Tab-separated table of C-alpha atoms in Angstrom:
chain	number	residue	atom	x	y	z
D	1106	GLN	CA	-3.944	-3.953	15.729
D	1107	SER	CA	-2.608	-4.865	12.376
D	1108	VAL	CA	-4.785	-8.145	10.856
D	1109	LEU	CA	-1.428	-9.452	9.042
D	1110	THR	CA	1.022	-9.969	12.038
D	1111	GLN	CA	5.118	-8.999	11.191
D	1112	PRO	CA	7.641	-8.799	13.962
D	1113	PRO	CA	8.149	-5.089	14.644
D	1114	SER	CA	11.956	-5.231	14.355
D	1115	VAL	CA	15.161	-7.332	12.803
D	1116	SER	CA	18.683	-7.294	12.622
D	1117	ALA	CA	22.162	-8.856	11.130
D	1118	ALA	CA	25.219	-7.914	10.258
D	1119	PRO	CA	26.248	-6.910	6.653
D	1120	GLY	CA	26.950	-9.833	4.430
D	1121	GLN	CA	24.365	-12.158	6.198
D	1122	LYS	CA	21.086	-13.145	6.144
D	1123	VAL	CA	17.901	-12.227	7.229
D	1124	THR	CA	13.641	-13.437	6.783
D	1125	ILE	CA	10.696	-12.001	7.864
D	1126	SER	CA	8.154	-13.486	8.720
D	1127	CYS	CA	3.736	-12.445	7.771
D	1128	SER	CA	0.942	-14.204	10.029
D	1129	GLY	CA	-2.239	-14.197	8.654
D	1130	SER	CA	-5.522	-16.111	8.248
D	1131	SER	CA	-7.189	-18.561	6.195
D	1132	SER	CA	-9.238	-15.204	4.961
D	1133	ASN	CA	-6.580	-13.392	3.220
D	1134	ILE	CA	-2.556	-15.062	3.170
D	1135	GLU	CA	-4.123	-18.579	2.132
D	1136	LYS	CA	-6.426	-17.681	-0.007
D	1137	ASN	CA	-4.697	-14.863	-1.463
D	1138	TYR	CA	-1.446	-14.012	-3.002
D	1139	VAL	CA	1.433	-11.972	-0.895
D	1140	SER	CA	3.217	-9.237	-1.919
D	1141	TRP	CA	6.152	-7.593	-0.458
D	1142	TYR	CA	7.115	-3.676	0.169
D	1143	GLN	CA	10.239	-1.404	1.153
D	1144	GLN	CA	10.290	1.818	2.207
D	1145	LEU	CA	13.102	4.116	3.495
D	1146	PRO	CA	12.334	6.933	5.438
D	1147	GLY	CA	11.366	9.332	4.200
D	1148	THR	CA	9.976	7.495	1.096
D	1149	ALA	CA	6.841	6.172	-0.247
D	1150	PRO	CA	7.111	2.046	-0.326
D	1151	LYS	CA	8.786	0.189	-3.366
D	1152	VAL	CA	7.204	-3.076	-4.225
D	1153	LEU	CA	9.771	-5.929	-4.036
D	1154	ILE	CA	7.972	-9.514	-4.265
D	1155	TYR	CA	4.537	-9.611	-5.183
D	1156	GLU	CA	2.467	-12.712	-6.159
D	1157	ASN	CA	4.340	-14.379	-2.774
D	1158	THR	CA	7.486	-15.320	-5.283
D	1159	GLU	CA	7.434	-13.066	-7.863
D	1160	ARG	CA	10.511	-10.118	-8.569
D	1161	PRO	CA	9.703	-6.875	-10.023
D	1162	SER	CA	11.933	-6.066	-12.839
D	1163	GLY	CA	14.818	-4.107	-11.501
D	1164	ILE	CA	14.723	-6.443	-7.773
D	1165	PRO	CA	18.188	-8.042	-7.417
D	1166	ASP	CA	17.756	-11.905	-6.236
D	1167	ARG	CA	18.458	-11.058	-3.118
D	1168	PHE	CA	14.963	-10.877	-1.955
D	1169	SER	CA	13.243	-14.145	-2.246
D	1170	GLY	CA	9.644	-14.780	-0.856
D	1171	SER	CA	7.635	-17.568	-0.409
D	1172	LYS	CA	4.365	-18.759	1.246
D	1173	SER	CA	2.706	-21.905	3.644
D	1174	GLY	CA	-0.683	-22.153	4.729
D	1175	THR	CA	-1.558	-18.924	6.752
D	1176	SER	CA	2.458	-17.885	6.847
D	1177	ALA	CA	4.488	-15.525	4.474
D	1178	THR	CA	8.409	-15.067	4.232
D	1179	LEU	CA	10.699	-12.649	2.955
D	1180	GLY	CA	13.962	-13.777	2.700
D	1181	ILE	CA	16.982	-10.929	2.366
D	1182	THR	CA	21.058	-12.736	1.804
D	1183	GLY	CA	23.798	-11.163	1.736
D	1184	LEU	CA	22.357	-7.883	3.822
D	1185	GLN	CA	23.800	-3.490	2.385
D	1186	THR	CA	23.006	-0.875	4.213
D	1187	GLY	CA	21.196	0.228	2.139
D	1188	ASP	CA	18.804	-2.295	3.017
D	1189	GLU	CA	17.919	-0.724	6.120
D	1190	ALA	CA	14.096	0.252	5.821
D	1191	THR	CA	11.069	-1.078	6.512
D	1192	TYR	CA	9.527	-3.830	5.145
D	1193	TYR	CA	5.789	-4.311	4.685
D	1194	CYS	CA	3.323	-7.665	4.030
D	1195	GLY	CA	0.430	-7.161	2.099
D	1196	THR	CA	-2.436	-9.142	0.862
D	1197	TRP	CA	-6.389	-8.812	0.091
D	1198	ASP	CA	-8.488	-10.471	2.817
D	1199	ASN	CA	-11.905	-12.165	1.592
D	1200	THR	CA	-13.882	-11.540	4.329
D	1201	LEU	CA	-13.629	-7.927	4.850
D	1202	ARG	CA	-13.302	-7.383	1.286
D	1203	ALA	CA	-10.296	-4.991	1.988
D	1204	GLY	CA	-6.306	-4.575	1.598
D	1205	VAL	CA	-4.581	-5.644	4.765
D	1206	PHE	CA	-0.847	-4.516	5.570
D	1207	GLY	CA	1.076	-6.200	8.435
D	1208	GLY	CA	2.538	-3.813	10.563
D	1209	GLY	CA	5.426	-3.034	9.307
D	1210	THR	CA	9.329	-4.640	10.283
D	1211	THR	CA	12.307	-2.556	10.577
D	1212	LEU	CA	15.322	-4.235	9.205
D	1213	THR	CA	18.661	-2.933	10.725
D	1214	VAL	CA	21.801	-3.974	9.045
D	1215	LEU	CA	24.348	-3.933	12.526
H	1098	GLN	CA	7.730	6.329	-17.634
H	1099	GLU	CA	4.492	5.604	-15.334
H	1100	GLN	CA	3.566	8.333	-12.895
H	1101	LEU	CA	1.026	9.814	-10.042
H	1102	VAL	CA	1.125	13.046	-8.877
H	1103	GLU	CA	-1.150	13.579	-5.380
H	1104	SER	CA	-2.304	17.001	-4.889
H	1105	GLY	CA	-5.045	18.430	-2.264
H	1106	GLY	CA	-3.126	17.959	1.102
H	1107	GLY	CA	-2.494	20.627	3.626
H	1108	VAL	CA	-3.830	21.878	6.952
H	1109	VAL	CA	-7.839	20.949	7.436
H	1110	GLN	CA	-9.608	22.161	10.412
H	1111	PRO	CA	-11.496	19.304	12.364
H	1112	GLY	CA	-15.162	18.337	10.632
H	1113	ARG	CA	-14.145	19.959	7.506
H	1114	SER	CA	-13.390	18.087	4.888
H	1115	LEU	CA	-10.670	17.661	1.934
H	1116	ARG	CA	-10.248	16.565	-1.807
H	1117	LEU	CA	-7.179	14.477	-2.867
H	1118	SER	CA	-6.593	14.243	-6.211
H	1119	CYS	CA	-3.987	12.067	-8.006
H	1120	ALA	CA	-2.711	12.784	-11.229
H	1121	ALA	CA	-1.597	9.811	-13.528
H	1122	SER	CA	0.188	9.593	-16.762
H	1123	GLY	CA	2.573	6.594	-18.880
H	1124	PHE	CA	0.371	4.137	-18.925
H	1125	PRO	CA	-3.585	2.868	-19.671
H	1126	PHE	CA	-5.628	5.035	-16.540
H	1127	SER	CA	-8.279	3.823	-17.534
H	1128	SER	CA	-7.149	-0.335	-17.631
H	1129	TYR	CA	-6.295	-0.325	-14.118
H	1130	VAL	CA	-7.666	-0.744	-10.073
H	1131	MET	CA	-5.941	2.189	-8.595
H	1132	HIS	CA	-5.557	2.408	-4.530
H	1133	TRP	CA	-5.200	4.891	-1.710
H	1134	VAL	CA	-3.638	4.122	1.052
H	1135	ARG	CA	-2.459	6.429	4.009
H	1136	GLN	CA	0.935	6.666	6.502
H	1137	ALA	CA	0.206	8.675	9.920
H	1138	PRO	CA	3.182	9.860	11.323
H	1139	GLY	CA	5.947	7.294	12.837
H	1140	LYS	CA	2.704	4.691	11.704
H	1141	GLY	CA	2.842	1.869	8.845
H	1142	LEU	CA	0.786	1.647	6.292
H	1143	GLU	CA	-3.354	1.311	6.049
H	1144	TRP	CA	-4.516	0.677	2.442
H	1145	VAL	CA	-7.896	2.801	3.148
H	1146	ALA	CA	-9.511	2.062	-0.321
H	1147	SER	CA	-9.788	1.280	-3.968
H	1148	ILE	CA	-11.720	1.327	-7.147
H	1149	LEU	CA	-12.008	-0.890	-10.499
H	1150	TYR	CA	-11.553	0.488	-13.903
H	1151	ASP	CA	-14.849	1.153	-14.504
H	1152	GLY	CA	-15.449	3.484	-11.061
H	1153	GLU	CA	-18.440	1.165	-10.302
H	1154	ASN	CA	-16.936	-1.023	-8.206
H	1155	LYS	CA	-15.237	0.089	-4.735
H	1156	TRP	CA	-13.501	-1.267	-1.446
H	1157	TYR	CA	-13.441	1.043	1.956
H	1158	ALA	CA	-11.640	-0.353	5.049
H	1159	GLU	CA	-14.089	-0.142	7.694
H	1160	SER	CA	-12.214	2.763	10.226
H	1161	VAL	CA	-13.131	5.342	6.988
H	1162	LYS	CA	-16.242	3.723	5.458
H	1163	GLY	CA	-19.087	6.512	5.104
H	1164	ARG	CA	-16.421	9.238	4.925
H	1165	LEU	CA	-14.596	8.961	1.814
H	1166	THR	CA	-15.566	8.304	-1.381
H	1167	ILE	CA	-13.426	6.998	-3.705
H	1168	SER	CA	-13.598	8.141	-7.506
H	1169	ARG	CA	-11.881	8.237	-10.519
H	1170	ASP	CA	-12.283	10.052	-13.828
H	1171	ASN	CA	-10.479	8.458	-16.546
H	1172	ALA	CA	-11.110	11.263	-19.191
H	1173	LYS	CA	-8.610	13.625	-17.299
H	1174	ASN	CA	-6.996	10.210	-16.274
H	1175	THR	CA	-7.390	10.674	-12.208
H	1176	LEU	CA	-8.441	9.399	-8.888
H	1177	TYR	CA	-9.489	11.457	-6.459
H	1178	LEU	CA	-10.793	11.070	-2.765
H	1179	GLU	CA	-13.220	13.252	-0.828
H	1180	VAL	CA	-12.654	12.829	2.630
H	1181	ASN	CA	-15.507	14.161	5.420
H	1182	SER	CA	-15.458	15.140	9.009
H	1183	LEU	CA	-12.022	14.815	9.140
H	1184	ARG	CA	-10.905	14.309	12.529
H	1185	SER	CA	-7.096	14.368	14.110
H	1186	GLU	CA	-6.933	10.615	13.085
H	1187	ASP	CA	-7.133	11.355	9.235
H	1188	THR	CA	-3.526	13.393	9.486
H	1189	ALA	CA	-0.842	10.953	7.482
H	1190	VAL	CA	0.849	11.010	4.036
H	1191	TYR	CA	-1.786	9.470	1.179
H	1192	TYR	CA	-0.920	7.783	-1.721
H	1193	CYS	CA	-2.362	6.764	-4.475
H	1194	ALA	CA	-0.890	3.416	-6.307
H	1195	LYS	CA	-1.495	1.564	-9.211
H	1196	GLU	CA	-2.284	-2.179	-8.768
H	1197	ALA	CA	-0.531	-4.035	-11.349
H	1198	ILE	CA	-1.805	-7.044	-11.708
H	1199	ARG	CA	-5.501	-7.941	-9.723
H	1200	GLY	CA	-4.914	-9.575	-6.456
H	1201	GLY	CA	-2.502	-9.868	-4.049
H	1202	LEU	CA	-2.525	-6.003	-3.241
H	1203	TYR	CA	0.772	-5.516	-6.233
H	1204	MET	CA	1.265	-2.122	-6.154
H	1205	ASP	CA	3.675	-1.096	-8.916
H	1206	VAL	CA	4.045	2.742	-9.093
H	1207	TRP	CA	3.176	4.716	-6.012
H	1208	GLY	CA	2.896	8.298	-5.671
H	1209	ARG	CA	4.972	10.969	-3.442
H	1210	GLY	CA	2.021	11.435	-1.326
H	1211	THR	CA	-0.426	13.923	-0.179
H	1212	THR	CA	0.139	15.293	3.165
H	1213	VAL	CA	-2.956	15.931	5.812
H	1214	ILE	CA	-2.388	17.251	8.602
H	1215	VAL	CA	-5.874	17.999	10.872
H	1216	SER	CA	-5.484	20.658	13.185
H	1217	SER	CA	-7.692	23.640	14.790
């Protein structure tokens, strides 16, 4: 059972938009920045979003992040088949004094 | 080019110990917080431990406290993870990662991982 809750899967057609939610609590998301990671099969995770909304250089603006209260959201527009991957949210938990990840959301581009 | 390379994984019997290493290059290793993250087969990411720049402050996931020890040698640009009393649930790919900016678990550089299989 993950501290952060994500939907197990989402799907959408190529070119469409999808959002992935990440629900936490006052001890983690509400008080700390959230990062989002993309993991393609058999590879290490890659950061897409940091500090809730910021994109590292090289990450296309099709990827966006937002945060409100105890929840965060990853948005992906203009879906491509290459976006098929598992996406994770992550942050620090002040009560646990530990890093925490969501359980991961598998994106299928139909 | 910033790079992390893990090593030390393998097949280990239950109850034994293992030390994983992570060699860093291309950035000032001693200036960054470092993490270990693991992923069991077919499962999600699990944050395991992190260590502050000077190695004095460390944090662990509750699930591994007392059995895992994170450490670093800044002179050798190397991060370590000692895993004791190995259990089947420790079977996973272990990644080391560099925290780019303090806070929010923003890890911008990851290694390819080293695989630990606990089996008799």
